[in-house]
């Protein structure tokens, strides 16, 4: 079956969906230990979450980039995730989607969530022909994310290192078997029509 160009693929269950972020060990390790973000985590900045494990690996270089050494899997409520989609604005102007550039800019300025669609990645972090969702949370959305939506935080850095080691050893099949099992997320037009370019 062909992948939709703009679809959400994620680990999800009946009530939660998993997103990924990468932080310094000073933030990531306490977050995983506490199951919540520590006081040093900045709420006044936009925070980007990614449902795609491999897009996160592309972004953080398998946990090797400075400031992104600790990779976290954050389980959040589907209710919260869908609130974010409903209150989101596409991060760039699209003529067929937005009434005009001024209306889009106004919407973007006030939206607590931004959406970007970036090329999904394969196991070797090469671009795929379909796109992966990123959610940028700010203001009210950041507070909801930290205080209401987050159900569990797991440090998946050991898994990241294991997969990377297998790839370096020329064992892509073994590496692929360790990937989180991501499935299409049931987000219909009601959630995505205003976000699909």
XYZ file of C-alpha atoms in Angstrom:
197
model
C 0.000 0.000 0.000
C 1.337 3.425 -0.968
C 2.138 5.841 1.862
C 0.158 9.110 1.865
C 2.416 12.096 1.201
C 1.273 13.812 4.411
C 0.321 11.197 6.985
C 1.192 10.492 10.591
C 3.026 7.276 11.360
C 3.649 6.590 15.038
C 3.686 4.120 17.882
C 0.221 4.492 19.363
C -2.365 2.647 21.414
C -5.962 3.266 22.335
C -5.184 6.270 24.541
C -1.576 7.349 23.878
C 0.866 8.188 21.093
C 4.663 8.247 21.356
C 6.710 11.252 20.264
C 10.480 11.750 20.399
C 12.795 14.494 21.563
C 16.548 14.668 22.174
C 18.196 16.653 24.950
C 21.414 17.087 26.859
C 21.894 14.410 29.557
C 21.333 17.167 32.154
C 17.720 17.470 30.997
C 17.037 14.071 29.432
C 18.215 11.816 32.263
C 16.203 13.537 35.051
C 13.164 13.686 32.757
C 13.277 9.913 32.251
C 13.945 9.269 35.944
C 11.140 11.567 37.144
C 8.687 10.831 34.337
C 8.297 14.591 33.892
C 10.419 17.482 32.683
C 12.805 18.938 35.291
C 12.788 22.585 36.393
C 15.775 23.290 34.109
C 13.597 22.498 31.060
C 12.599 25.811 29.502
C 8.828 26.278 29.135
C 9.168 29.678 27.471
C 10.760 28.237 24.316
C 9.146 26.388 21.435
C 9.665 22.649 21.814
C 9.467 20.342 18.769
C 8.138 16.790 19.066
C 8.362 14.121 16.387
C 6.257 10.945 16.120
C 8.809 9.442 13.691
C 11.715 7.604 15.351
C 13.873 7.716 12.206
C 13.231 11.415 11.647
C 14.404 11.961 15.225
C 17.509 9.903 14.428
C 18.162 12.096 11.401
C 17.734 15.229 13.500
C 19.958 14.129 16.395
C 22.466 12.053 14.385
C 21.655 8.874 16.343
C 22.231 10.813 19.579
C 25.698 12.045 18.572
C 24.938 15.741 18.029
C 25.911 18.125 20.794
C 22.987 18.905 23.070
C 20.991 15.938 21.707
C 22.820 13.007 23.301
C 19.846 11.704 25.302
C 16.914 10.514 23.196
C 13.545 10.362 24.907
C 10.360 8.538 23.931
C 7.509 10.550 25.411
C 4.123 8.903 25.662
C 1.388 11.526 25.518
C -2.373 11.285 25.498
C -4.052 11.034 22.126
C -6.486 13.646 23.400
C -3.586 16.081 23.891
C -1.997 15.211 20.555
C -5.264 15.828 18.754
C -5.774 19.118 20.633
C -2.362 20.148 19.282
C -3.370 19.273 15.712
C -6.655 21.184 15.995
C -4.887 24.285 17.320
C -1.961 24.145 14.893
C -0.984 26.313 11.961
C 1.246 25.239 9.089
C 4.691 26.796 9.551
C 4.818 28.086 5.964
C 2.337 29.812 3.669
C 0.469 27.662 1.113
C -1.586 29.547 -1.492
C -4.168 26.792 -2.021
C -4.641 26.242 1.705
C -4.551 29.734 3.202
C -6.828 32.603 2.201
C -3.870 34.971 1.811
C -0.415 35.585 3.280
C -1.646 38.172 5.790
C -4.325 35.841 7.191
C -1.764 33.031 7.475
C 0.743 35.286 9.290
C -1.929 36.378 11.758
C -2.967 32.764 12.394
C 0.667 31.664 12.802
C 1.389 34.458 15.282
C -1.449 33.382 17.583
C -1.347 29.590 17.127
C 0.144 27.688 20.111
C 1.258 24.896 17.743
C 3.144 24.871 14.438
C 3.285 22.002 11.980
C 6.116 21.128 9.618
C 6.130 18.225 7.177
C 9.677 17.026 6.538
C 10.853 14.167 4.318
C 10.570 10.873 6.226
C 13.830 8.923 6.538
C 14.818 5.330 5.934
C 17.097 3.268 8.179
C 20.156 4.912 6.577
C 18.548 8.349 7.114
C 18.011 8.956 3.404
C 14.969 10.980 2.303
C 11.800 9.090 1.417
C 9.140 10.429 -0.992
C 6.585 11.037 1.759
C 6.635 13.384 4.701
C 6.791 13.148 8.467
C 4.998 15.377 10.962
C 6.745 17.669 13.399
C 4.822 19.638 16.018
C 6.257 22.847 17.445
C 4.653 23.576 20.809
C 4.680 27.030 22.403
C 2.804 28.959 25.074
C -0.303 27.138 26.261
C 0.633 24.004 24.293
C 4.003 23.644 26.090
C 2.311 23.825 29.485
C -0.367 21.324 28.466
C 2.320 18.997 27.062
C 4.371 19.042 30.257
C 1.574 19.135 32.833
C -1.405 17.326 31.270
C -0.503 15.242 28.238
C 2.705 13.471 29.279
C 1.997 9.968 30.558
C 5.520 8.481 30.561
C 9.072 9.409 29.549
C 11.572 6.699 28.603
C 15.266 7.108 27.848
C 15.707 5.173 24.580
C 19.360 6.172 24.101
C 20.597 2.562 24.680
C 18.275 1.366 21.885
C 19.491 4.166 19.610
C 23.128 3.147 20.224
C 22.348 -0.527 19.617
C 20.645 0.175 16.282
C 23.464 2.490 15.205
C 26.090 -0.110 16.145
C 24.313 -2.783 14.080
C 24.208 -0.460 11.079
C 27.921 0.281 11.417
C 28.589 -3.458 11.577
C 26.705 -3.972 8.300
C 23.646 -5.617 9.921
C 20.703 -3.550 8.593
C 18.180 -6.403 8.910
C 19.013 -6.870 12.605
C 18.874 -3.085 13.098
C 15.462 -2.857 11.386
C 14.023 -5.508 13.710
C 14.735 -3.214 16.685
C 12.897 -0.195 15.290
C 9.725 0.897 17.100
C 6.674 -0.401 15.235
C 5.056 2.701 13.778
C 1.605 2.480 12.185
C -0.606 5.035 10.455
C -2.309 7.244 13.036
C -6.064 7.605 12.448
C -6.125 11.355 11.806
C -8.790 12.222 9.246
C -9.643 15.473 7.498
C -11.158 16.890 10.676
C -7.640 16.939 12.184
C -5.425 17.438 9.130
C -7.335 19.298 6.388
C -6.019 22.704 7.566
C -2.449 21.321 7.788
C -1.954 19.455 4.526
C -0.243 21.554 1.814
